[in-house]
PDB file of C-alpha atoms in Angstrom:
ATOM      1  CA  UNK A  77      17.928  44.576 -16.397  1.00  0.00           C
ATOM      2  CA  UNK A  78      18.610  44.325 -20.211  1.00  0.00           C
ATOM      3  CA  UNK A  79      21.935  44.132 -21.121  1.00  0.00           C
ATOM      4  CA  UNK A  80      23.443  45.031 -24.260  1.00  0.00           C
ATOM      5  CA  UNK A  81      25.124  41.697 -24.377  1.00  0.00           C
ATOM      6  CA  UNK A  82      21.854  39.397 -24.159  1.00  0.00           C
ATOM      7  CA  UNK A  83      19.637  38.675 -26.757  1.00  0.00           C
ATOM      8  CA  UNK A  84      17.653  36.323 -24.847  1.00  0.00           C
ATOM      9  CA  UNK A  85      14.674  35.862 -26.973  1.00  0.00           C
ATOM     10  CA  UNK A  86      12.550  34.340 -24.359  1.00  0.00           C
ATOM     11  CA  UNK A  87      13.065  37.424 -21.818  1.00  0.00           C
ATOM     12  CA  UNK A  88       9.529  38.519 -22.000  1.00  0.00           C
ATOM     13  CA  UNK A  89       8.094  34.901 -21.964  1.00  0.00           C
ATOM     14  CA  UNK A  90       6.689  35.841 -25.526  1.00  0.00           C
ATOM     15  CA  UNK A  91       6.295  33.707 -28.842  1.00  0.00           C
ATOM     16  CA  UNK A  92       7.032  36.816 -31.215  1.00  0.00           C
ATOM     17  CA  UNK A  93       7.845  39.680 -29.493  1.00  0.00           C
ATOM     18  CA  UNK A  94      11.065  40.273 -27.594  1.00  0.00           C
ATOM     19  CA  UNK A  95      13.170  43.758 -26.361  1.00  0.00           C
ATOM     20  CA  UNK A  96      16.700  44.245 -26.560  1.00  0.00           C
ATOM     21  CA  UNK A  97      19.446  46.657 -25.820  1.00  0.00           C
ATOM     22  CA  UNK A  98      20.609  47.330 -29.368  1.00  0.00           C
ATOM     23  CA  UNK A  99      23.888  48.668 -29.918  1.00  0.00           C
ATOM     24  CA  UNK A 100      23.376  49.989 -33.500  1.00  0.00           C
ATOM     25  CA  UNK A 101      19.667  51.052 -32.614  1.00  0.00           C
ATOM     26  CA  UNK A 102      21.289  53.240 -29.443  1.00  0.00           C
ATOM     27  CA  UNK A 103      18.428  51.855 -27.219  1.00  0.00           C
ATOM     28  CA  UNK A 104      15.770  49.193 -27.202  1.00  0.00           C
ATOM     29  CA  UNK A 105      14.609  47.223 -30.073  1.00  0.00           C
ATOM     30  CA  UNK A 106      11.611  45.749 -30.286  1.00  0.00           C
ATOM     31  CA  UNK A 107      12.171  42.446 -31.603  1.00  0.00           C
ATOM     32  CA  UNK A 108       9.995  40.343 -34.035  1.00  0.00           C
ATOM     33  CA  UNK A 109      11.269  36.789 -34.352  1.00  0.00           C
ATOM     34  CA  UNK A 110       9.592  34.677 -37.173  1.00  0.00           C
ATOM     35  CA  UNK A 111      11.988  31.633 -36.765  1.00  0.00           C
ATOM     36  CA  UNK A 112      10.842  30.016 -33.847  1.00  0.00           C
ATOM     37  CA  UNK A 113      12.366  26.659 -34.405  1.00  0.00           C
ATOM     38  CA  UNK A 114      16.073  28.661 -34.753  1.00  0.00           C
ATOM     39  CA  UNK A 115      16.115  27.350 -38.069  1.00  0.00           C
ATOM     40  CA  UNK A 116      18.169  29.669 -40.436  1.00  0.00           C
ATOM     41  CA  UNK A 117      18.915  29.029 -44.473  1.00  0.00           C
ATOM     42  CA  UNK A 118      22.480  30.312 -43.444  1.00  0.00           C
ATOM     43  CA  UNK A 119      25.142  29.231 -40.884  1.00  0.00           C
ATOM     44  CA  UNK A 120      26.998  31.402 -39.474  1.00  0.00           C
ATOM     45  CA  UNK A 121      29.911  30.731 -37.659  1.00  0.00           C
ATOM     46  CA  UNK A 122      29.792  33.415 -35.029  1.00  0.00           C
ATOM     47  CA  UNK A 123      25.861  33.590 -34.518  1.00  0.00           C
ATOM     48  CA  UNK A 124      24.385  33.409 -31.003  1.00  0.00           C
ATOM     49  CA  UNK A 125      21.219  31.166 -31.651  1.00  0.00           C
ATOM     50  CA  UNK A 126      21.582  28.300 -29.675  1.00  0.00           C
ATOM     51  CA  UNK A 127      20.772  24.796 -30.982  1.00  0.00           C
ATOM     52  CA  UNK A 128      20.998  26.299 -34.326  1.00  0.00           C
ATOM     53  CA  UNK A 129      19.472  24.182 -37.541  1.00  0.00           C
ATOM     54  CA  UNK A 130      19.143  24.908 -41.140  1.00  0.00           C
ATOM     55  CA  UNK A 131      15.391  25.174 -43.016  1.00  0.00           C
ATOM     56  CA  UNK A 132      12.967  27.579 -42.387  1.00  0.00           C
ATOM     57  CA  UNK A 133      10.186  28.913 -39.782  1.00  0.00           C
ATOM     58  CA  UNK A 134       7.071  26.976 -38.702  1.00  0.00           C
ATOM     59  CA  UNK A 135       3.722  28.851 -39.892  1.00  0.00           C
ATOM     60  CA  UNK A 136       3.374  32.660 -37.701  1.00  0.00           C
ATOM     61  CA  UNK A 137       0.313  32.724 -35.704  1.00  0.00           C
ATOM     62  CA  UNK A 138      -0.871  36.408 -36.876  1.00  0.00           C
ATOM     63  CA  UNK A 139      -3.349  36.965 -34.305  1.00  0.00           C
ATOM     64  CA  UNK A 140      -0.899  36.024 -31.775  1.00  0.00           C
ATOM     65  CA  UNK A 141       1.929  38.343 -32.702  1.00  0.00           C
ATOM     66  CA  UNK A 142      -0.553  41.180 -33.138  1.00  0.00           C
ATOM     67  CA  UNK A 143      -1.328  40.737 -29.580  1.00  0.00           C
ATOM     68  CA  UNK A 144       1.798  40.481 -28.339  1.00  0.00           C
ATOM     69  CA  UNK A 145       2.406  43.459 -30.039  1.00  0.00           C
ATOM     70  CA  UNK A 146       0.439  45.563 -28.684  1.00  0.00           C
ATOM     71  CA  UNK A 147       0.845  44.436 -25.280  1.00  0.00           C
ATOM     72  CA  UNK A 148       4.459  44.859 -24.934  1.00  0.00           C
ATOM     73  CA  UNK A 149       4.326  48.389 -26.803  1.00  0.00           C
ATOM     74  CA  UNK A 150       1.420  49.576 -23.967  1.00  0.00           C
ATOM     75  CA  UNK A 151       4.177  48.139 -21.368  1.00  0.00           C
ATOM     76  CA  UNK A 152       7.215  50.599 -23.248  1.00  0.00           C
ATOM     77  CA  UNK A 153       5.193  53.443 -23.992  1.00  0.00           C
ATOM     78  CA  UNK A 154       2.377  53.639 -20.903  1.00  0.00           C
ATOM     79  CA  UNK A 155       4.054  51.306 -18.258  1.00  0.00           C
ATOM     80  CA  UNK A 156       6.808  50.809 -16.502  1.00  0.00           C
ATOM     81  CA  UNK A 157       8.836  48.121 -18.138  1.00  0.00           C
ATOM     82  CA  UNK A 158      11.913  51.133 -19.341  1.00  0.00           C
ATOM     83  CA  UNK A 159      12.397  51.802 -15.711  1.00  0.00           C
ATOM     84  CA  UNK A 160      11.944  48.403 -14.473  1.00  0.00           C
ATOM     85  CA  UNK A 161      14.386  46.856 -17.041  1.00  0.00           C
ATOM     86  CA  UNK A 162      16.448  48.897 -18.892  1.00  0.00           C
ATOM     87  CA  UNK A 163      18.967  51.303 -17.929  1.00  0.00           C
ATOM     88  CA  UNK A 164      19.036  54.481 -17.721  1.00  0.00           C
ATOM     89  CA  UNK A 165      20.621  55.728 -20.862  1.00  0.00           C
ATOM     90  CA  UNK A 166      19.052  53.709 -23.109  1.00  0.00           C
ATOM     91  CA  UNK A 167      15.357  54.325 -21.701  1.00  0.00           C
ATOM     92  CA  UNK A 168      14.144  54.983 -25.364  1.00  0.00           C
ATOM     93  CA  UNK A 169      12.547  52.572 -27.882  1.00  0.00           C
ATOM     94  CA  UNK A 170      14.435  53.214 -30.962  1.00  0.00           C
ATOM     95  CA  UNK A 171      12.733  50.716 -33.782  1.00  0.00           C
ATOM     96  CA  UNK A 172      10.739  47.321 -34.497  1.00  0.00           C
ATOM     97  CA  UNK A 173      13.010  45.054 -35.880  1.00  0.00           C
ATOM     98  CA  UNK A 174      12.406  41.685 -38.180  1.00  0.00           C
ATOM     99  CA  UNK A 175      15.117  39.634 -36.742  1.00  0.00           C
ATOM    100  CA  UNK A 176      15.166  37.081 -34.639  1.00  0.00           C
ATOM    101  CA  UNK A 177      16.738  33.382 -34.432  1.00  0.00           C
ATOM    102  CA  UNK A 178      16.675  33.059 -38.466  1.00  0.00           C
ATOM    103  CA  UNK A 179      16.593  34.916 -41.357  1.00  0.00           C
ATOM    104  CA  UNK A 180      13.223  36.925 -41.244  1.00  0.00           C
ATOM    105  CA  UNK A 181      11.808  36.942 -45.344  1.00  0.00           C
ATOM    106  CA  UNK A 182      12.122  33.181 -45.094  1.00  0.00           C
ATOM    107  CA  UNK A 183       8.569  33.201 -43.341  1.00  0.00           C
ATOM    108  CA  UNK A 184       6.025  32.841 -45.589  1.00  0.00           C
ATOM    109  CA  UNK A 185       4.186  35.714 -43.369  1.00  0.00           C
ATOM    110  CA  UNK A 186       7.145  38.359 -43.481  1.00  0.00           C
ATOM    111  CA  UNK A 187       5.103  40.318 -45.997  1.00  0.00           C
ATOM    112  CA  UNK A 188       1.642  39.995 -43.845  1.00  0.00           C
ATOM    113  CA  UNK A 189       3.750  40.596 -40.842  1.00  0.00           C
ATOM    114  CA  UNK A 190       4.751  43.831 -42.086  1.00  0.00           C
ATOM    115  CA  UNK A 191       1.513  45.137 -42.789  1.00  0.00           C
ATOM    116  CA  UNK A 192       0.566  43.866 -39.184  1.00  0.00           C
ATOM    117  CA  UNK A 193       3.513  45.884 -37.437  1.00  0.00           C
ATOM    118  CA  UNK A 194       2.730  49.135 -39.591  1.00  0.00           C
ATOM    119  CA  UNK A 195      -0.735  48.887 -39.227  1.00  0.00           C
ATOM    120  CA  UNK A 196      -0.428  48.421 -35.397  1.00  0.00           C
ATOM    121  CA  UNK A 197       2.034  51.246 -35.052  1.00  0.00           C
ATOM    122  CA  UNK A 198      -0.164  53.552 -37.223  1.00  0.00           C
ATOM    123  CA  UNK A 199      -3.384  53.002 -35.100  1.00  0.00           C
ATOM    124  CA  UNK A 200      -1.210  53.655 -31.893  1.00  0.00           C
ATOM    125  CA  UNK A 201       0.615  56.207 -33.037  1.00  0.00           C
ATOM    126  CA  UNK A 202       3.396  54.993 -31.499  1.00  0.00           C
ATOM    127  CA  UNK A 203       6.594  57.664 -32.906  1.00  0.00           C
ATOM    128  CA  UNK A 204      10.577  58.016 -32.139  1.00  0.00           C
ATOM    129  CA  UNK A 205      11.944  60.202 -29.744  1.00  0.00           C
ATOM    130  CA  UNK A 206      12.121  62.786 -32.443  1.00  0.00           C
ATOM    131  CA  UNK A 207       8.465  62.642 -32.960  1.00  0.00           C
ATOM    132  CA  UNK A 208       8.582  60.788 -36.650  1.00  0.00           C
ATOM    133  CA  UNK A 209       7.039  57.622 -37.711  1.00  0.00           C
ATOM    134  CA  UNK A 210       8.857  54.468 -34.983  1.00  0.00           C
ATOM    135  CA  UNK A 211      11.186  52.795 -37.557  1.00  0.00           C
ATOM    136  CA  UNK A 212      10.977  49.358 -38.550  1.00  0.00           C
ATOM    137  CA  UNK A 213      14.219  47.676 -39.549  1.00  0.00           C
ATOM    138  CA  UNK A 214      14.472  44.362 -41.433  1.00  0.00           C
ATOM    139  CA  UNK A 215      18.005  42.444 -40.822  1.00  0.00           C
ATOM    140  CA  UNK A 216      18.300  39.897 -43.573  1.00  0.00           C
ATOM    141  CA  UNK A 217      21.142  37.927 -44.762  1.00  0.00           C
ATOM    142  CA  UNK A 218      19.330  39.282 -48.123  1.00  0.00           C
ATOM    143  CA  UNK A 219      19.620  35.730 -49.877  1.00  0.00           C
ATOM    144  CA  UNK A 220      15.635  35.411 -50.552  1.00  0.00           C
ATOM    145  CA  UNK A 221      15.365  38.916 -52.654  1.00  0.00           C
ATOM    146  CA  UNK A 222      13.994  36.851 -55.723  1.00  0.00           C
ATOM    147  CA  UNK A 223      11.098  36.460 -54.087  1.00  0.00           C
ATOM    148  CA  UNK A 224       8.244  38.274 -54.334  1.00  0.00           C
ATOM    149  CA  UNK A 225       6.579  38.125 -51.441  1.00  0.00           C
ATOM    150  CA  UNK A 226      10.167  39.184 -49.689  1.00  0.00           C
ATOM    151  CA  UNK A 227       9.979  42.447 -52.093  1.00  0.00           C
ATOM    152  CA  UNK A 228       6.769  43.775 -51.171  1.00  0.00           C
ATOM    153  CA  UNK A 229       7.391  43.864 -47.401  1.00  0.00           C
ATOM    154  CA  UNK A 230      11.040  45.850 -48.102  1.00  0.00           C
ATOM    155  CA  UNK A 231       8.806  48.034 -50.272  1.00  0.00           C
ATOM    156  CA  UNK A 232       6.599  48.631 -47.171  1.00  0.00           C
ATOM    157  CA  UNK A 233       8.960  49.099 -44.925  1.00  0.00           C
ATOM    158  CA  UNK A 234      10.606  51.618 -46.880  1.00  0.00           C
ATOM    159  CA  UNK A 235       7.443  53.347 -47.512  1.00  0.00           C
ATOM    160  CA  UNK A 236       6.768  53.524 -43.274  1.00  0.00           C
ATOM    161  CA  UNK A 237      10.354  54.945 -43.247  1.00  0.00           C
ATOM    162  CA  UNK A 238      12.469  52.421 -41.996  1.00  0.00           C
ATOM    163  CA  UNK A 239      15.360  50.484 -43.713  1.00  0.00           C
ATOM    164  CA  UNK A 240      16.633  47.386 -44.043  1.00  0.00           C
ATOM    165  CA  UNK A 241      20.323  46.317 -42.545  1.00  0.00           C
ATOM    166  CA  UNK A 242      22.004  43.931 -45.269  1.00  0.00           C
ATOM    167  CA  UNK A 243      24.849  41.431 -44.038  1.00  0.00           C
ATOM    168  CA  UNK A 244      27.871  41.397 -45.904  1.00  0.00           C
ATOM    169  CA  UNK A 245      30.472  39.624 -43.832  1.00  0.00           C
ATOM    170  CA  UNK A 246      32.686  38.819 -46.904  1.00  0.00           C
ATOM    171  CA  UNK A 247      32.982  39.115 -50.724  1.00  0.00           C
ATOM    172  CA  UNK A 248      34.618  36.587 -52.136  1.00  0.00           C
ATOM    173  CA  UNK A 249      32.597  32.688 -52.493  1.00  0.00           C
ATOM    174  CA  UNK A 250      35.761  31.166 -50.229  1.00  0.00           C
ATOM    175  CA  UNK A 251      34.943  33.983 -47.740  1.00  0.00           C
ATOM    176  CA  UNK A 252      31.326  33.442 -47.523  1.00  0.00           C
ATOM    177  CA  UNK A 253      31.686  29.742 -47.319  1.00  0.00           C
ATOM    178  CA  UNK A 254      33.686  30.175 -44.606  1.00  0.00           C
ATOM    179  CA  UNK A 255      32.110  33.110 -42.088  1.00  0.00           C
ATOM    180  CA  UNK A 256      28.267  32.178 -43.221  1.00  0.00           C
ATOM    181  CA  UNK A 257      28.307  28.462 -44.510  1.00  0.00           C
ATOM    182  CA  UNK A 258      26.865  29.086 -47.761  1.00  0.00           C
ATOM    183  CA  UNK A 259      27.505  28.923 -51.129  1.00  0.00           C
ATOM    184  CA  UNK A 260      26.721  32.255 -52.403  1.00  0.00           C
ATOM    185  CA  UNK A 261      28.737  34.242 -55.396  1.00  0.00           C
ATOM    186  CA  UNK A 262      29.259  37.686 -54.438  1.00  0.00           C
ATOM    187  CA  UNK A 263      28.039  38.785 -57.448  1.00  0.00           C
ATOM    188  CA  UNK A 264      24.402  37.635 -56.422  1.00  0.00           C
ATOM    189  CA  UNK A 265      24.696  39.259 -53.410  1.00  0.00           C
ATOM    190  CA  UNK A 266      25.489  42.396 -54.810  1.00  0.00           C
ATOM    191  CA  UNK A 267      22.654  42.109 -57.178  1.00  0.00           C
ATOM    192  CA  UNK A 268      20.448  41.606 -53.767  1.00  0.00           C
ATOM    193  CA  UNK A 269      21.839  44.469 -51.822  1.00  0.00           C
ATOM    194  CA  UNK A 270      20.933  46.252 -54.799  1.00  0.00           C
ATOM    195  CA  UNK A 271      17.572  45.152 -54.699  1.00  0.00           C
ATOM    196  CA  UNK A 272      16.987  46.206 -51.486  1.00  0.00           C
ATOM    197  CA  UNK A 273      18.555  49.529 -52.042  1.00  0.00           C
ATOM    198  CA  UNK A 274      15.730  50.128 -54.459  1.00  0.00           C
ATOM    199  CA  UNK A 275      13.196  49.413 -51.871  1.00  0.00           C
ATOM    200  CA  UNK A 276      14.054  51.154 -48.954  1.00  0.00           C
ATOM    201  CA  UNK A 277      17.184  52.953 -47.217  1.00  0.00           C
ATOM    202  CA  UNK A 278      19.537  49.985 -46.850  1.00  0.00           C
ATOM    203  CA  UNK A 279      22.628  50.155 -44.489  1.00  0.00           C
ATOM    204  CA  UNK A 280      25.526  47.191 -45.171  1.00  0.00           C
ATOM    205  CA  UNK A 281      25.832  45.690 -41.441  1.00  0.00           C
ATOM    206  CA  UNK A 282      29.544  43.868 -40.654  1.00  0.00           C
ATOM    207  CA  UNK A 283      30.841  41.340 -38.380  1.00  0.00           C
ATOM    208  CA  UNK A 284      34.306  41.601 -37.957  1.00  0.00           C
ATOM    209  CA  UNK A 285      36.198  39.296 -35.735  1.00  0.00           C
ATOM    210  CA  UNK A 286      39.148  37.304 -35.193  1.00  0.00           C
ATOM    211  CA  UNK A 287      40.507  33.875 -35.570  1.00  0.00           C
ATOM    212  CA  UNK A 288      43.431  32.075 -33.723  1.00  0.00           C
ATOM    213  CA  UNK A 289      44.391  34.984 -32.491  1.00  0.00           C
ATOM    214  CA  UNK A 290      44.589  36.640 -36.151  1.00  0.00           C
ATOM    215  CA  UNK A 291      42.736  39.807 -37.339  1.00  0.00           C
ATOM    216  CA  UNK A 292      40.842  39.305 -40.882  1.00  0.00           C
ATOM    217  CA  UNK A 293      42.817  38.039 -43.611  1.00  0.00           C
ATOM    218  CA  UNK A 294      43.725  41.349 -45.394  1.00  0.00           C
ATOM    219  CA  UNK A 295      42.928  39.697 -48.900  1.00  0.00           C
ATOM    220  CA  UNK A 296      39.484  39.328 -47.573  1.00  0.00           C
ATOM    221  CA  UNK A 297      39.709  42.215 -46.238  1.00  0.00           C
ATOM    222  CA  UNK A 298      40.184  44.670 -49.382  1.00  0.00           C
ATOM    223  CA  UNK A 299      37.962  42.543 -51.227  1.00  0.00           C
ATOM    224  CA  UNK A 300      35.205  43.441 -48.867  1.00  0.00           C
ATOM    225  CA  UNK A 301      36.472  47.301 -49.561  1.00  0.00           C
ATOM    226  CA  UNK A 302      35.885  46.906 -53.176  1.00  0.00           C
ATOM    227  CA  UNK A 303      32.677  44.963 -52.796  1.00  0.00           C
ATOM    228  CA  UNK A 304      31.281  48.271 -50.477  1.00  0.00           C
ATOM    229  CA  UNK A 305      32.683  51.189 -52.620  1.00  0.00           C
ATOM    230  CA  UNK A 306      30.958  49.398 -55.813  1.00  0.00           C
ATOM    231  CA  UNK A 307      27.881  50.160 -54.202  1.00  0.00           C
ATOM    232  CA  UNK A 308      28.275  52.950 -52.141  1.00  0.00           C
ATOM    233  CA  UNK A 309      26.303  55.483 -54.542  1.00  0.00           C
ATOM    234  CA  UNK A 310      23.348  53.235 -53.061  1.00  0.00           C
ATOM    235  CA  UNK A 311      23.411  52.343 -49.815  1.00  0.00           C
ATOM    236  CA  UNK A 312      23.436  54.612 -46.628  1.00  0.00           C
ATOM    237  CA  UNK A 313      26.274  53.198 -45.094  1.00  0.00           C
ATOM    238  CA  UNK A 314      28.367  50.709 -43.038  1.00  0.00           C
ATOM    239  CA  UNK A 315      27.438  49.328 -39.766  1.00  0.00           C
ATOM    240  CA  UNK A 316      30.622  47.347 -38.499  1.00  0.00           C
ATOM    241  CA  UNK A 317      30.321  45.491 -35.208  1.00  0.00           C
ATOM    242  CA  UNK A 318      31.951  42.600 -33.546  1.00  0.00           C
ATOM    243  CA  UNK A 319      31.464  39.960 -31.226  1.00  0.00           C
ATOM    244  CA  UNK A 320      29.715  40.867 -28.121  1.00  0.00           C
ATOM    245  CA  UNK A 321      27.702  38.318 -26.951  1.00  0.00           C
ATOM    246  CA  UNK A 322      28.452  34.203 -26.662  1.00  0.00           C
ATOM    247  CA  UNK A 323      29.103  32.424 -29.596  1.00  0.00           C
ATOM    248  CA  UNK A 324      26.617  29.418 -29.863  1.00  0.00           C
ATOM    249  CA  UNK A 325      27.961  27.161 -33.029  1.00  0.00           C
ATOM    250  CA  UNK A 326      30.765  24.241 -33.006  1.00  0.00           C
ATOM    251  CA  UNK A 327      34.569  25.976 -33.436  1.00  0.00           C
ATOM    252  CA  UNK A 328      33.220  29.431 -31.226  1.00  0.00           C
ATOM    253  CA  UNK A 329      36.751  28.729 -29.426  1.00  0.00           C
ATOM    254  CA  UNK A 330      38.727  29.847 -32.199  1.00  0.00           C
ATOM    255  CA  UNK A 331      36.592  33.387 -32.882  1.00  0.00           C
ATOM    256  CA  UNK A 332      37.524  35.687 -30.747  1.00  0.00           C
ATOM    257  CA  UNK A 333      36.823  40.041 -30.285  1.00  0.00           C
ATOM    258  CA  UNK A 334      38.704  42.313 -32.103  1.00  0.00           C
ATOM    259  CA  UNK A 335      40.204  45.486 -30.139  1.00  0.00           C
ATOM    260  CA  UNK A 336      38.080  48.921 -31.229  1.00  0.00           C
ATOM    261  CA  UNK A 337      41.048  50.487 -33.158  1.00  0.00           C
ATOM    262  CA  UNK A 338      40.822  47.175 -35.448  1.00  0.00           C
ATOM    263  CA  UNK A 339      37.402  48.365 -36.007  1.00  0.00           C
ATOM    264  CA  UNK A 340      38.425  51.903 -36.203  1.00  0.00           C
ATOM    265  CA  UNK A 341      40.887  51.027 -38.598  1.00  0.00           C
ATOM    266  CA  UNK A 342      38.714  49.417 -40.971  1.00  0.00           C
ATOM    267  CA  UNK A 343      36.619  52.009 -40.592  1.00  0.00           C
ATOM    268  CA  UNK A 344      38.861  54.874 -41.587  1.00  0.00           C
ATOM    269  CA  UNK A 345      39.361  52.925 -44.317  1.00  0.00           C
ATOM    270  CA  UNK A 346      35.792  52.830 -45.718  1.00  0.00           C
ATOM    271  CA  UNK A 347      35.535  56.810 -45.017  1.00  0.00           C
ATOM    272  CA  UNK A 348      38.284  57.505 -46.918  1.00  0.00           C
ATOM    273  CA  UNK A 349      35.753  56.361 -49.714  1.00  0.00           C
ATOM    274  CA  UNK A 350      33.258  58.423 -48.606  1.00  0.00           C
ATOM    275  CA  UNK A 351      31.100  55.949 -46.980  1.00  0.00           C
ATOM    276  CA  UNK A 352      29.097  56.783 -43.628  1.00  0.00           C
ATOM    277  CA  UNK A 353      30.323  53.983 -41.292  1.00  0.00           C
ATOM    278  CA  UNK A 354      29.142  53.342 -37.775  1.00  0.00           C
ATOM    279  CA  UNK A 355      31.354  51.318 -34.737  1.00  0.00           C
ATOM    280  CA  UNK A 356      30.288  48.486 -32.362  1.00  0.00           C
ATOM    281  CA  UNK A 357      33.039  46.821 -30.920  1.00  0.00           C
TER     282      UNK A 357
END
């Protein structure tokens, strides 16, 4: 059975295609992982991609992920993989998702990708439970936004109806440098998000944890409430989630789960500014 706290990538003994129990998707995600070296452009400390390394993705064989596609979506939709593997209340396939074990628009194939997946979807007419176009979601650190290439496939995801989920763990450079291992000035990444908002839908999505035993620092902390209400006329929301699944990178001993109401309380804090905010402990 799928669990909501393993991401396994190599579950369905596929190059491309994966499912998982998403918490934020409320039930399974059909996963599209470019980066199948687990080389990312960022570093963060609390990600769960073993063996980790920094670059980007080898070349995306196309043909191959178009028929893995297919094949797993003919095992969701006509066989019996939902009751085989997944429980009960979250028997329902909620999106496609560019994710993966790096960050997605660093493939020089994202944008020919995403014409694969919507073109796929389209001639299958595979919908959501509510009988609309299935979502596809792009999660993106959001750093490669200059490019072009990285653009067009937001545009066309936004055009299917999906969105795109934009990590901001912290907003200030010491922050950043610290959670993601980058050297990133907030103001560029606001300038991204914004990008992105003009594009498609686009939620911020949060990791909040602890440290030694410490919840966030709180100067971090209201920083990242300024960054959020600066743009809040142009995103959808917040999703904030923690730690739920094994830490893979060096120093995972000192990260550690926050309790919900430290969520909740961050939360209420991001309402009070009129911001839509989902909770994932």
């Amino acid at each position: 059975m799928l669990t909501p706290t393993d991401h396994n990538r190599d579950i369905a003994g596929l190059t491309y295609v994966y499912p998982v129990i998403s918490r934020r998707a409320r039930g399974v995600s059909l996963g599209i992982n470019l980066n199948t070296n687990n080389a990312c452009n960022w570093a963060c400390v609390y990600c769960q991609v073993p063996n980790l390394t920094r670059g980007g993705p080898p070349p995306v064989d196309l043909a191959l992920l178009e028929t893995e596609l297919r094949a797993f979506l003919a095992q969701v939709v006509h066989g019996d993989f939902m009751a085989r593997q997944v429980p009960a209340d979250a028997r329902r396939l909620s999106d496609v998702a560019f994710s993966g074990n790096g960050e997605p628009t660093s493939s020089p194939e994202f944008e020919a990708a995403v014409e694969l997946v919507i073109g796929v979807l389209n001639e299958l007419h595979i919908r959501a439970a509510d009988g609309t176009p299935l979502p596809i979601r792009l999660i993106t650190n959001g750093s490669l936004l200059h490019r072009e290439s990285a653009r067009r496939g937001i545009a066309r995801i936004g055009e299917h109806g999906g969105e795109v989920w934009f990590k901001v763990d912290r907003a200030t450079s010491e922050g950043i440098a610290e959670v993601n291992r980058v050297n990133l000035n907030p103001e560029h990444m606001r300038l991204n998000l914004l990008r992105s908002a003009d594009l498609a839908p686009t939620w911020i999505q949060t990791c909040l944890f602890g440290r030694d035993g410490k919840d966030p620092d709180e100067t971090e902390l209201q920083a990242y409430l300024n960054f959020v209400a600066s743009v809040q006329t142009r995103i959808q929301g917040v999703h904030l989630y923690g730690i739920a699944r094994q830490v893979m990178q060096p120093g995972a001993e000192h990260l550690w789960r926050l309790p919900e109401q430290t969520l909740e309380a961050v939360a209420k804090r991001l309402k009070e500014k009129g911001l839509k905010v989902t909770i994932n402990p």
